[in-house]
XYZ file of C-alpha atoms in Angstrom:
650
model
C -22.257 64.368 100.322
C -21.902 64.394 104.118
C -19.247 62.393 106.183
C -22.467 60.168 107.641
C -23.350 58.847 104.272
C -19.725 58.267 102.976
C -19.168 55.954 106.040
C -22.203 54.381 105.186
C -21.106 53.517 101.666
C -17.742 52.431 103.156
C -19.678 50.140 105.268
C -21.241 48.290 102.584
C -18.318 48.143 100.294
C -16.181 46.609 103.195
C -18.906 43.833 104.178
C -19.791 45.541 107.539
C -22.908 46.712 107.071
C -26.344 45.106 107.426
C -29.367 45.615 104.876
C -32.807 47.336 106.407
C -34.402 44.289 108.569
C -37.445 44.465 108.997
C -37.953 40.562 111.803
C -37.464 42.022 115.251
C -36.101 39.076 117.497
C -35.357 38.885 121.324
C -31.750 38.054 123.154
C -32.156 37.206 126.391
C -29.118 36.427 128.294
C -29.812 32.671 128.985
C -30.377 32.776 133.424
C -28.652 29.348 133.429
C -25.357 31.052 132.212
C -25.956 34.609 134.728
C -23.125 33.503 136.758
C -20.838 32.228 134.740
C -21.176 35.955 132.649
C -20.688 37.532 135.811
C -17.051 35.786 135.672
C -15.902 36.674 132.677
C -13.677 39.425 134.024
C -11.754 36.984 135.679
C -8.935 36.209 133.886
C -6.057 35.358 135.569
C -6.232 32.029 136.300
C -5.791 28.823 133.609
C -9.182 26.506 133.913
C -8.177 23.986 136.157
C -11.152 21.692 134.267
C -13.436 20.871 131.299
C -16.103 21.811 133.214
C -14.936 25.089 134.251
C -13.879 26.095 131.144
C -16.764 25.142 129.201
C -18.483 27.744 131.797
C -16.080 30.546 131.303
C -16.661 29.928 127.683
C -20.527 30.091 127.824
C -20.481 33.396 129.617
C -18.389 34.784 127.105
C -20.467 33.861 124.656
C -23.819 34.620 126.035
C -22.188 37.942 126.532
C -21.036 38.365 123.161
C -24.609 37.140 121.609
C -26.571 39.810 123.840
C -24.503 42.516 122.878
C -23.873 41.968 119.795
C -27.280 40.121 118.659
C -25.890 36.865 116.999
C -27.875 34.539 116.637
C -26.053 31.607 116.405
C -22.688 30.372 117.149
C -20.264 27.675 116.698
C -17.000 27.054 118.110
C -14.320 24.569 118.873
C -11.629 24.684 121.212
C -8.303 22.086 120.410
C -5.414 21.824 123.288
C -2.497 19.250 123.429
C -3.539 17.289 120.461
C -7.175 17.265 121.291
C -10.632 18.851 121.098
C -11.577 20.265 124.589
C -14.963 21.857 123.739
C -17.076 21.749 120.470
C -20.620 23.090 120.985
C -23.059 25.578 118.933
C -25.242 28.288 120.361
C -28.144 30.241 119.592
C -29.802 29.650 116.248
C -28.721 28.497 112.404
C -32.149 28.792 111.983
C -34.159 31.456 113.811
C -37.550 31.020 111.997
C -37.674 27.432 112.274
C -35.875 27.481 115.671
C -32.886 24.740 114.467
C -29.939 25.157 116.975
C -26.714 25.261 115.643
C -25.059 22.178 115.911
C -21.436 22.024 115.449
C -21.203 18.994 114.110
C -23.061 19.750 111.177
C -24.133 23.303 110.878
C -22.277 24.952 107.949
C -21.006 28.260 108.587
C -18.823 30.758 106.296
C -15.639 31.167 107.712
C -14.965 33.914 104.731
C -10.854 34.485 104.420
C -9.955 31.713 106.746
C -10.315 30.130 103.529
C -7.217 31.966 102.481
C -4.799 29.794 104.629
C -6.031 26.605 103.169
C -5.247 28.644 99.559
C -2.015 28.886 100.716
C -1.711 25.624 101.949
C -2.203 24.473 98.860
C 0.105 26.327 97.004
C 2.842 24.966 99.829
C 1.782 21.859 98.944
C 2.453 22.484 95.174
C 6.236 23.757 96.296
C 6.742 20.966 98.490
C 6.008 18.620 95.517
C 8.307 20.978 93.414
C 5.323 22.124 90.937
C 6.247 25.793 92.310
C 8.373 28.252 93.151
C 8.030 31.501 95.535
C 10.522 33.683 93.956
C 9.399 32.806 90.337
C 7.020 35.195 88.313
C 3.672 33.800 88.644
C 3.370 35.067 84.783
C 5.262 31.499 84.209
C 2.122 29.506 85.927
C -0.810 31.765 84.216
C -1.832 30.747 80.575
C -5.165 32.470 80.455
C -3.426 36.313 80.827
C -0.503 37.989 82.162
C 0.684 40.797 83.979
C 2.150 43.548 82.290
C 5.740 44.552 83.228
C 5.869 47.009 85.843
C 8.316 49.318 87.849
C 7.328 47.611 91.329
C 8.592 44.286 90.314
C 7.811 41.105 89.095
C 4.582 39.689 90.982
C 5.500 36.647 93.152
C 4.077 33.853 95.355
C 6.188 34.768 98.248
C 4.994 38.111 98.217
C 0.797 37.147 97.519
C 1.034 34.676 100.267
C 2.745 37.803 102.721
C -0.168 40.208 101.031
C 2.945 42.208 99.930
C 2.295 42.058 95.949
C 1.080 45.503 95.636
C -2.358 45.433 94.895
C -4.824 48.208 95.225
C -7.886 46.807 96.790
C -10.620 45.238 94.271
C -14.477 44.972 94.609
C -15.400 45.087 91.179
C -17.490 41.346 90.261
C -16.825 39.749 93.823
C -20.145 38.968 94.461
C -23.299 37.874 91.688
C -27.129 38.203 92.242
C -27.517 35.983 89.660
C -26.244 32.399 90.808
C -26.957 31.083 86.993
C -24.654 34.090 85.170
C -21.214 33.407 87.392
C -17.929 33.717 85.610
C -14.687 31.694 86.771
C -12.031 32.586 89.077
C -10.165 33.047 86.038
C -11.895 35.384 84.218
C -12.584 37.189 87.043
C -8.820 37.650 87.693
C -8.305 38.399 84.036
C -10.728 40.980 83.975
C -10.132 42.935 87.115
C -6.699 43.527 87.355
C -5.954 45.681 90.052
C -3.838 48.872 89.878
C -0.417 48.349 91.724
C 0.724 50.843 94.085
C 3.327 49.633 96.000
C 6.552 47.674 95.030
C 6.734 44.329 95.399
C 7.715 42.611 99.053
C 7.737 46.258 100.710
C 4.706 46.846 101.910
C 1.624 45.076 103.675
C -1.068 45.372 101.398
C -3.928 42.985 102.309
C -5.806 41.700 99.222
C -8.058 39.101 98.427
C -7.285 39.189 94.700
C -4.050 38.362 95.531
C -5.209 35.343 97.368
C -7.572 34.457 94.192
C -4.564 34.707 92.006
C -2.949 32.611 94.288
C -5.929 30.089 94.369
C -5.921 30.137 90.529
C -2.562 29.292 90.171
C -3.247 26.033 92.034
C -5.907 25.473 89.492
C -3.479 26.470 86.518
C -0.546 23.811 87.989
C -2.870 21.116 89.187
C -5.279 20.763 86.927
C -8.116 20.920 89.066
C -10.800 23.173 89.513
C -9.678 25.045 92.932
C -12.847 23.130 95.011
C -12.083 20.037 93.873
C -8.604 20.527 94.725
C -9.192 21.799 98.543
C -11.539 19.030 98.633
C -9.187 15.998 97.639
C -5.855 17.198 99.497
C -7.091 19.280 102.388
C -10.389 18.588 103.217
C -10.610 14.339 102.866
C -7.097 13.834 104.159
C -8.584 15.523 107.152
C -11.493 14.108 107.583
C -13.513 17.243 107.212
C -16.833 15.688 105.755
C -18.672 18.750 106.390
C -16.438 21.209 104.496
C -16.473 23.006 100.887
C -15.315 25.221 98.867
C -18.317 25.028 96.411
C -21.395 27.232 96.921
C -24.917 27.026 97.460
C -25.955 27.187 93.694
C -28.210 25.425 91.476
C -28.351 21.758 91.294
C -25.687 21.198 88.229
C -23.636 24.725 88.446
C -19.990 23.521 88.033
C -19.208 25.308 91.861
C -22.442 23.639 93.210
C -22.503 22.130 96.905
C -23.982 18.960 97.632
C -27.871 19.096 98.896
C -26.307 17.491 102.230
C -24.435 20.386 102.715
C -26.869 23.156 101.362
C -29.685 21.486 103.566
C -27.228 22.218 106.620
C -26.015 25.885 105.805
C -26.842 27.980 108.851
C -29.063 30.919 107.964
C -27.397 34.007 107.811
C -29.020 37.256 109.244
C -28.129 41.293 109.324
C -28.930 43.431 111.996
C -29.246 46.975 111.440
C -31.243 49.462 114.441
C -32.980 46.708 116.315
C -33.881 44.219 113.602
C -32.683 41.181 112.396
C -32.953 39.860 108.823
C -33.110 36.369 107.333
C -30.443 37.231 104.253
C -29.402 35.308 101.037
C -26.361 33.359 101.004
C -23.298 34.741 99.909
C -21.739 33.645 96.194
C -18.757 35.012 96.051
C -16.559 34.488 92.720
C -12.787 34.520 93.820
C -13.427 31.026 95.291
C -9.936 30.913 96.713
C -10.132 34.409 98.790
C -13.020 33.384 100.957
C -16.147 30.937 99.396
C -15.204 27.999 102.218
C -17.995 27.220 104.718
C -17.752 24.925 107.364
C -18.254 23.660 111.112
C -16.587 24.092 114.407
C -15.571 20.072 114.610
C -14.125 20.233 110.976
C -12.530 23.171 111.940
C -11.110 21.559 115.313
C -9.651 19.001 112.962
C -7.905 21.589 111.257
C -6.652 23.531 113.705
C -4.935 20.363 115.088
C -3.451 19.076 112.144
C -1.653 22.439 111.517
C -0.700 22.391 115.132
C 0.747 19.283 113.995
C 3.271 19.503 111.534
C 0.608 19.330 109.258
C -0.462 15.755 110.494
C -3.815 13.923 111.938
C -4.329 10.577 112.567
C -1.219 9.205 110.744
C -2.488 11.151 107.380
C -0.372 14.026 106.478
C -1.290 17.310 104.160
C 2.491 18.448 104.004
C 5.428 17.231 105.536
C 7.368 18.421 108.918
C 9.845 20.299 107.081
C 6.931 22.460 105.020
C 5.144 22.975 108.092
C 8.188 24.411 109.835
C 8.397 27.204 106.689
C 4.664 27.626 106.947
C 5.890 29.790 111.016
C 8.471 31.242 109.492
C 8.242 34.826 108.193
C 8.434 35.372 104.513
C 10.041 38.856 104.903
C 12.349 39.803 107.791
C 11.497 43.507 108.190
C 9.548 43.606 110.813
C 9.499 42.003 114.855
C 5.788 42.440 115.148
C 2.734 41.121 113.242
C 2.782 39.401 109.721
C 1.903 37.280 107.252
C 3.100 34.164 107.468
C 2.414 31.742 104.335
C -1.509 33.325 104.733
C -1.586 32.800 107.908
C -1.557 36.129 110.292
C 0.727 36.254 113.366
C 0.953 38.404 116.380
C 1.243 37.820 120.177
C -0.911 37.287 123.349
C 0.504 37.298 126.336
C 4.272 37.283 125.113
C 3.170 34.078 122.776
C 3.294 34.077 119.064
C -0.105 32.988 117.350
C -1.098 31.854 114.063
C -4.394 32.285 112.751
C -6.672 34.432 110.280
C -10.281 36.072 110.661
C -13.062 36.365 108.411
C -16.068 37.988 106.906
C -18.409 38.245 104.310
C -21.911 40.375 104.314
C -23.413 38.385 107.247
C -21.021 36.032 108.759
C -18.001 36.604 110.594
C -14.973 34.145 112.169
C -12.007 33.530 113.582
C -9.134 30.918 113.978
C -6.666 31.921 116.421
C -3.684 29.484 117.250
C -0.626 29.525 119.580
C 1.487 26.620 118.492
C 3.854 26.737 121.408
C 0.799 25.990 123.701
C -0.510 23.456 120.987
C -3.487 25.618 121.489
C -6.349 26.881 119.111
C -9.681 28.529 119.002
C -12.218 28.593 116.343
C -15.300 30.578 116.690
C -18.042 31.895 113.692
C -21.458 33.532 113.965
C -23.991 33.857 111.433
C -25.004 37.348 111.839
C -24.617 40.200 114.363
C -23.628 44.259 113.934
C -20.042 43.636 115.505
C -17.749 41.521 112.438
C -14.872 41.159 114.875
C -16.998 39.807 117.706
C -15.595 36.076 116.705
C -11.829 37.602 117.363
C -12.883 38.996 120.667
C -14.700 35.544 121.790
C -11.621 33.788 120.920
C -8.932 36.523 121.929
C -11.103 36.581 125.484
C -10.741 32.890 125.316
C -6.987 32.559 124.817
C -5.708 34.922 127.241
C -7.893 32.753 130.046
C -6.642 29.547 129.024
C -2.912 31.214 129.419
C -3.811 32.356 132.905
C -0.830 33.210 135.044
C 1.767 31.674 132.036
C 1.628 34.788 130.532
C 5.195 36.647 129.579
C 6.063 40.156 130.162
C 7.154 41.186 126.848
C 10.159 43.027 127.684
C 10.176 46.456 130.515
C 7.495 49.539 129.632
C 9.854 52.741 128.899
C 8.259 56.349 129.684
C 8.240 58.717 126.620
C 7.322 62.147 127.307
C 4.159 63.838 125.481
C 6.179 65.801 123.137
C 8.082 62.576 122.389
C 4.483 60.929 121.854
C 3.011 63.431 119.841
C 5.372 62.348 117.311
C 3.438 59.477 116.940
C -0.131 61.125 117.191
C -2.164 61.695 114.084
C -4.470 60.215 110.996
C -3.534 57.293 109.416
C -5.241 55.587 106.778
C -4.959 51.486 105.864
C -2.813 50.062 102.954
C -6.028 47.852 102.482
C -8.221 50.757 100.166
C -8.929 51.854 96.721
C -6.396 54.827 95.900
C -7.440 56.523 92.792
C -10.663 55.790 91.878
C -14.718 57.299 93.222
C -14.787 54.307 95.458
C -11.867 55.507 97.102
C -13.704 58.676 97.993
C -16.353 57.243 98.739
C -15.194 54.675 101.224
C -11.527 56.677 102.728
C -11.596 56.266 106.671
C -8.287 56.761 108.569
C -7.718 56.119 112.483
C -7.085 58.110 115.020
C -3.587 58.007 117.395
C -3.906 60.013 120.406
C -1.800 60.866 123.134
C -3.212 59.718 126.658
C -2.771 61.301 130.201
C -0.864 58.203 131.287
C 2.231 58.625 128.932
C 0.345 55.923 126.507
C -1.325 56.100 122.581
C -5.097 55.686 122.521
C -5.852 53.869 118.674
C -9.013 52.268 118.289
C -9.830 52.489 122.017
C -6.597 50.488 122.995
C -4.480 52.132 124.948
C -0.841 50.881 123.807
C 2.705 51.291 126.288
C 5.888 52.321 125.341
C 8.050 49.591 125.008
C 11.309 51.171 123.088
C 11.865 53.120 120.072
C 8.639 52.879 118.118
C 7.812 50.003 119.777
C 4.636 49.457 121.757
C 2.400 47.088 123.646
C -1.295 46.572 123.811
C -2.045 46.842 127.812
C -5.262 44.830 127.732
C -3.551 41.738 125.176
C 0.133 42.147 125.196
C 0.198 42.518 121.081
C 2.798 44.355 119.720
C 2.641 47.498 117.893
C 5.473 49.267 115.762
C 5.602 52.978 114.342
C 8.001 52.848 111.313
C 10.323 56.737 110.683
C 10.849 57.796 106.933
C 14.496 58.961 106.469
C 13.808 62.351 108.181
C 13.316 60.434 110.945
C 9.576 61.564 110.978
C 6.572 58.845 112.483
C 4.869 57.874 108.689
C 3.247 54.581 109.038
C 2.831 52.171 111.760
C 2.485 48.236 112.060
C -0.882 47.212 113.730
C -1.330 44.496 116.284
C -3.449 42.352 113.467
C -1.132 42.636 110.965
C -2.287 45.480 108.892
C -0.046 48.660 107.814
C -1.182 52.148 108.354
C 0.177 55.617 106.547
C 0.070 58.637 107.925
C -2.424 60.593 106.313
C -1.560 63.535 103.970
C -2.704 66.192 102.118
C -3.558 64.581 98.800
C -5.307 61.569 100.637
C -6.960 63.472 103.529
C -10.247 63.200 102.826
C -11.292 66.005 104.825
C -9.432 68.236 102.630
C -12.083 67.479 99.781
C -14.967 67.527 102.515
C -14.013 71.154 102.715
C -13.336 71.864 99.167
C -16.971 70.765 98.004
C -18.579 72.621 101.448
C -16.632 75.684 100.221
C -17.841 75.023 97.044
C -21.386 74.627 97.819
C -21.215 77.791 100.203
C -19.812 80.334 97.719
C -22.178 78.821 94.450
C -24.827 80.052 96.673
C -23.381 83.238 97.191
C -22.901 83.961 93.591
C -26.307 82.659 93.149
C -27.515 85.075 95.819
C -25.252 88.263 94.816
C -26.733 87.131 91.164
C -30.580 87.727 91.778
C -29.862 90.918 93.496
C -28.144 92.365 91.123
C -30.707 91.742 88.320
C -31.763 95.526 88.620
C -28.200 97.278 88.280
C -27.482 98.433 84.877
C -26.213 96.970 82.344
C -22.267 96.031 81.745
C -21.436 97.157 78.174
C -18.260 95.033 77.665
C -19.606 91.989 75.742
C -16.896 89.636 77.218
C -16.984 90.966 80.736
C -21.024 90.627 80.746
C -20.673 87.163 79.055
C -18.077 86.315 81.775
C -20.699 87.787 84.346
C -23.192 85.207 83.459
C -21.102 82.310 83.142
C -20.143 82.606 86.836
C -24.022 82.431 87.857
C -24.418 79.718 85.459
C -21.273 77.842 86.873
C -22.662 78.162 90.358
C -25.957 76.583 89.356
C -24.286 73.387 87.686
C -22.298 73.058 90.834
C -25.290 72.987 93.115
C -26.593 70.996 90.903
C -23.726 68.530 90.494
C -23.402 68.634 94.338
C -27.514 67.592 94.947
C -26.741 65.097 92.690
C -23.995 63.784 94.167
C -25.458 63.988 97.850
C -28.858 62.006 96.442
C -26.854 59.682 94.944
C -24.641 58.958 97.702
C -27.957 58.620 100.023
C -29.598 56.330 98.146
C -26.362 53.746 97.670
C -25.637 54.155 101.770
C -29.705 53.535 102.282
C -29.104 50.288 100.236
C -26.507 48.756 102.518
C -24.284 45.918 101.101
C -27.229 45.739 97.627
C -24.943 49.023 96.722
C -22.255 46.844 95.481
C -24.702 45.300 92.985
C -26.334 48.948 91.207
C -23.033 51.245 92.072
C -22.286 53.193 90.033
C -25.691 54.111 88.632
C -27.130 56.978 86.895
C -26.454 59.680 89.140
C -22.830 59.168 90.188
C -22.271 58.952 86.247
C -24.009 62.525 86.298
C -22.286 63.962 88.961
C -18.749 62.672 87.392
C -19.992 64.396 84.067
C -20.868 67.777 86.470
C -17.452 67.722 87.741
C -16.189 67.529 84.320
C -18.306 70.675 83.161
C -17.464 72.507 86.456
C -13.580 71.858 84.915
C -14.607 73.487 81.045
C -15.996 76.261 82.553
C -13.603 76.590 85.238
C -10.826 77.248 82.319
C -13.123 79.769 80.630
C -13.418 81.440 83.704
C -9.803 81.560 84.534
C -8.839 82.470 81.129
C -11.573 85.524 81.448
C -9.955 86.777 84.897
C -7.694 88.927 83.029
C -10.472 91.363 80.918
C -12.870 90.968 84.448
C -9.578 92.720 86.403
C -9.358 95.581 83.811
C -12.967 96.773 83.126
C -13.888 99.532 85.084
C -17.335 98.190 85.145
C -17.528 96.224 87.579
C -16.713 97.110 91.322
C -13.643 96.208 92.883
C -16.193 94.078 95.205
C -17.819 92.053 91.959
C -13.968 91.244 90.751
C -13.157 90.125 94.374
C -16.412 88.005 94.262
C -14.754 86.851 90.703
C -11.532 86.141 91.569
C -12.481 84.010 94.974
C -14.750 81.927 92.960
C -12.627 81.039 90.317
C -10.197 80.072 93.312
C -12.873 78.276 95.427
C -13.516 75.930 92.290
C -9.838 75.486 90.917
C -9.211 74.065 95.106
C -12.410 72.288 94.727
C -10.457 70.603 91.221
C -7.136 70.207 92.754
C -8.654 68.065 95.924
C -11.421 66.591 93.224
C -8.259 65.298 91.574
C -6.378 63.992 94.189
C -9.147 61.644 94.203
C -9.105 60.925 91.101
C -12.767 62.243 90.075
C -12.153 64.498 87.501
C -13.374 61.182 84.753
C -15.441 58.445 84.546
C -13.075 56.792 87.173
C -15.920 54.495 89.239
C -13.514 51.466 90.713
């Protein structure tokens, strides 16, 4: 059960990871587009045309595509009321060699789809059908949520991700396109743990945005796609844009063959191979199903850039779209949620946008409504799911040039000040108590730098005041948040996400060394065990019974560790497929080792007092005792903290 193979797992269960591929292709950097690669460093200056621009952008791109081997891509670019570049790259089909054309290629856009979710709902209050601050118990008839100490679950708080919800990946995806259940059920019958009050903290969930999606079903009357579709979607003019899936002809989420026939191809990439993968179906509709093309997505960006208005057809009305950039909760100066949408700052500017990704497709819609300026740029494959962000982050920040705003003077801290804020912190986004969360716990890293800065993620971030901090290659802000000790315990990302500081009971390297100390000292006793097998005989029936369980409690432990390191192997080996087989016969027999390792563990401890008495055994065999009994009850404790003393599997 090595580190390696958790992160694998983690990979697949957070849609990063790519399946074995077995097509090798070949990405070329494109010679006609050499020199305009060779100037993407140059960022300083606003394009002063089309023409330029359209140049920066294809070295960027190019750039992106080699490194990242994408093989297609499609983007729009929207400024002052306009589009100012639409245009695919690379591939929707690599077999058949079909370029993508953004006119008509369909590509996932994954939670992007979240902000037209919540557009919807603001469409619902704006018409009065809804309220924020209401408990969305009143709107659900199919189930409810139980009454809880966090709070009463509300649509201000799952539009801000701040209802509480552990994260969920139970039933997201189906094999099986014929054997899909609804939203609904779905919803009803994954209800997520809640681990955080209500409206306090930053919890992104995509349940939460299904719930909210189902409550526009519940209120409208109409199934969520054909909802989207009538009030978003044709308004717009955004013929080449769904909600529904590619299922079989007559499914009741079923696309249109004019739209399945022009669904890029999505591909994986995994150690110099690329591929050709099944579409996604994904069953919380609402949290990410949408697919879509760059000039449908143009027309989106500018309508919301709008007031929520194009070509004399509004979705929402002036005063909605004012509430839509305005924060739900006023706790924090630096990024948010914002009615689904996700806001930070480039340059000194305030954006407004949202990424996405499923197994094989990645995006990103990145707006700055002061500059009435927005980006939109998916892939269809790749090893690099935030490559879309960087395309358009890289974008944005050279079509700001020299209007770029300092974001207020850099203040020196010294590094003891600074190491205040170093250490391991771990997402709000995670599973808490369950063998997934195990499986799948990452933190990140916050270093102090020689230059009086914090290294996290390979950013190097400035001081800008108390907690406060700026990202020296973008200008996003950063914010460290003090308990009432006044001790560093979480910080506020750049991108909107909350991290904890990591402790004891969810340091994950505290049960990596409980099961290596485990596995070390079972040998031992396994060792000590066979040499012994000559000495005489211990006379004391309980003490020699005792003797013998502790050899037999070392085997089941190596045994219950194998098991659990094969296991493990073969769901990291499987890539994203794990979701579909987890949990599987042998984490269901390493769960029941655990919980035989815990039986005999109490026999043992129980038996510590008659093992300390006899005279029998030499003070070197009771030491052995006594620090293996100890070895396995730390083993428990961290076991625990995990929640894997049970058949606890999501």
């Amino acid at each position: 059960m090595t580190k390696r193979l958790m992160t694998g797992l983690l990979a697949a269960f957070a849609l990063m990871l790519g399946s074995v591929a077995q097509a090798q292709t070949d990405l070329d950097v494109p010679e006609d587009h050499a020199a305009a690669a060779d100037s993407v460093e140059q960022d300083s200056n606003a394009p002063s045309s089309a023409a330029e621009l359209e140049a920066y952008v294809d070295g960027v791109v190019d750039m992106a595509m080699f490194d990242n081997h994408i093989p297609g891509v499609t983007l729009s670019i929207v400024q002052d009321g306009k589009p100012v570049l639409i245009k695919g790259y690379g591939y929707a089909d690599v077999e058949k060699q079909v370029p993508v054309d953004p006119y008509t290629s369909g590509f996932y856009i994954g939670s992007i789809t979240k902000t037209m979710t919540f557009t919807a709902v603001m469409q619902l209050v704006e018409q009065g059908l809804v309220d924020i601050d209401t408990d969305v118990n009143k709107y659900l008839t199919t189930f409810q949520f139980p009454d809880s100490k966090f709070g009463p679950i509300t649509l201000r708080a799952l539009m801000a991700h701040r209802a509480g919800f552990e994260e969920v990946a139970k039933g997201m995806w189906v094999l099986d396109p014929t054997d899909i259940p609804t939203m609904g059920e779905w919803l009803r019958d994954n209800i997520p743990a809640r681990v955080f009050p209500v409206g306090e903290t930053t919890a992104y969930s995509n349940y939460g945005a299904a719930l909210a999606g189902y409550i526009v079903e519940e209120v409208s009357g109409q199934q969520y796609e054909d909802y989207v579709k009538e009030h978003i979607y044709e308004p717009l003019g955004m013929t080449h844009t769904t909600a529904r899936q590619p299922l079989p002809e007559g499914s009741r989420s079923a696309m249109s063959a004019e739209l399945r026939d022009n669904l890029a191809s999505v591909y994986s990439h995994t150690e110099g191979y690329q591929k050709k993968e099944d579409h996604d179906v994904i069953v919380p509709v609402a949290a990410g199903s949408v697919t879509s093309t760059a000039s449908d997505m143009a027309r989106y960006m500018l309508a919301n850039l709008n007031g929520g208005e194009l070509d004399g057809v509004r979705i929402y009305s002036p005063e909605t779209a004012m509430k839509m950039q305005e924060k739900l909760y006023d706790d924090r100066p630096v990024s948010d949620y914002y009615h689904g949408f996700r806001t930070s700052e480039i340059r000194g500017y305030s954006t407004m946008g949202h990424t996405g990704a499923t197994f094989t497709s990645f995006s990103s819609l990145l707006m700055i409504p002061e500059l009435d300026l927005g980006v939109f740029v998916s892939v269809n494959g790749g090893d690099n799911n935030i490559s879309p962000y960087e395309i358009s982050e890289r974008i944005i920040i050279h079509m700001i040039g020299d209007r770029a705003r300092k974001v207020q003077p850099h203040i020196s801290l010294s590094q003891e000040e600074l190491e205040a804020y170093a250490g391991s912190y771990q997402t709000t986004r995670r599973f808490f108590k369950n063998f997934v969360a195990a499986l799948t716990a990452s933190s990140v890293k916050v270093s102090v730098t020689e230059n009086g800065t914090l290294l996290i993620h390979g950013n190097e971030y400035i001081p800008l005041g108390q907690h406060e901090f700026e990202n020296k290659a973008t200008g996003m802000l950063l914010m460290f948040q003090a308990n009432d000790k006044g001790d560093i315990d979480a910080f506020y990302s750049d991108v909107g996400s909350v991290y904890q500081r990591v402790t004891t009971s969810t340091d994950i390297n505290q049960l990596y060394l409980a099961l290596g100390l485990l596995f070390l000292f079972s040998v031992f006793q396994l060792v000590s065990g066979w040499k012994r097998r000559s000495d005489p005989p211990i006379t004391n029936t309980v003490v020699k019974r005792l003797s013998m369980m502790l050899v037999v409690t070392a085997g089941l432990a190596l045994v219950t560790l194998v098991i659990g390191g094969v296991s493990i192997a073969i769901l990291a080996s499987m890539g994203n497929e794990a979701l579909f087989v987890y949990p599987g016969l042998g984490v269901t027999l390493y769960l029941t080792g655990v919980l035989l390792l815990l039986m005999f563990t109490v026999l043992l401890l129980i038996g510590m007092y008659p093992v300390i008495r006899t005279r029998e055994l030499s003070v070197w065999r009771k030491a052995h005792y006594i620090i293996y009994v100890l070895v396995l009850l730390f083993f428990l404790l961290r076991a625990s903290d995990w929640d894997m003393i049970g058949y606890n599997y999501w």
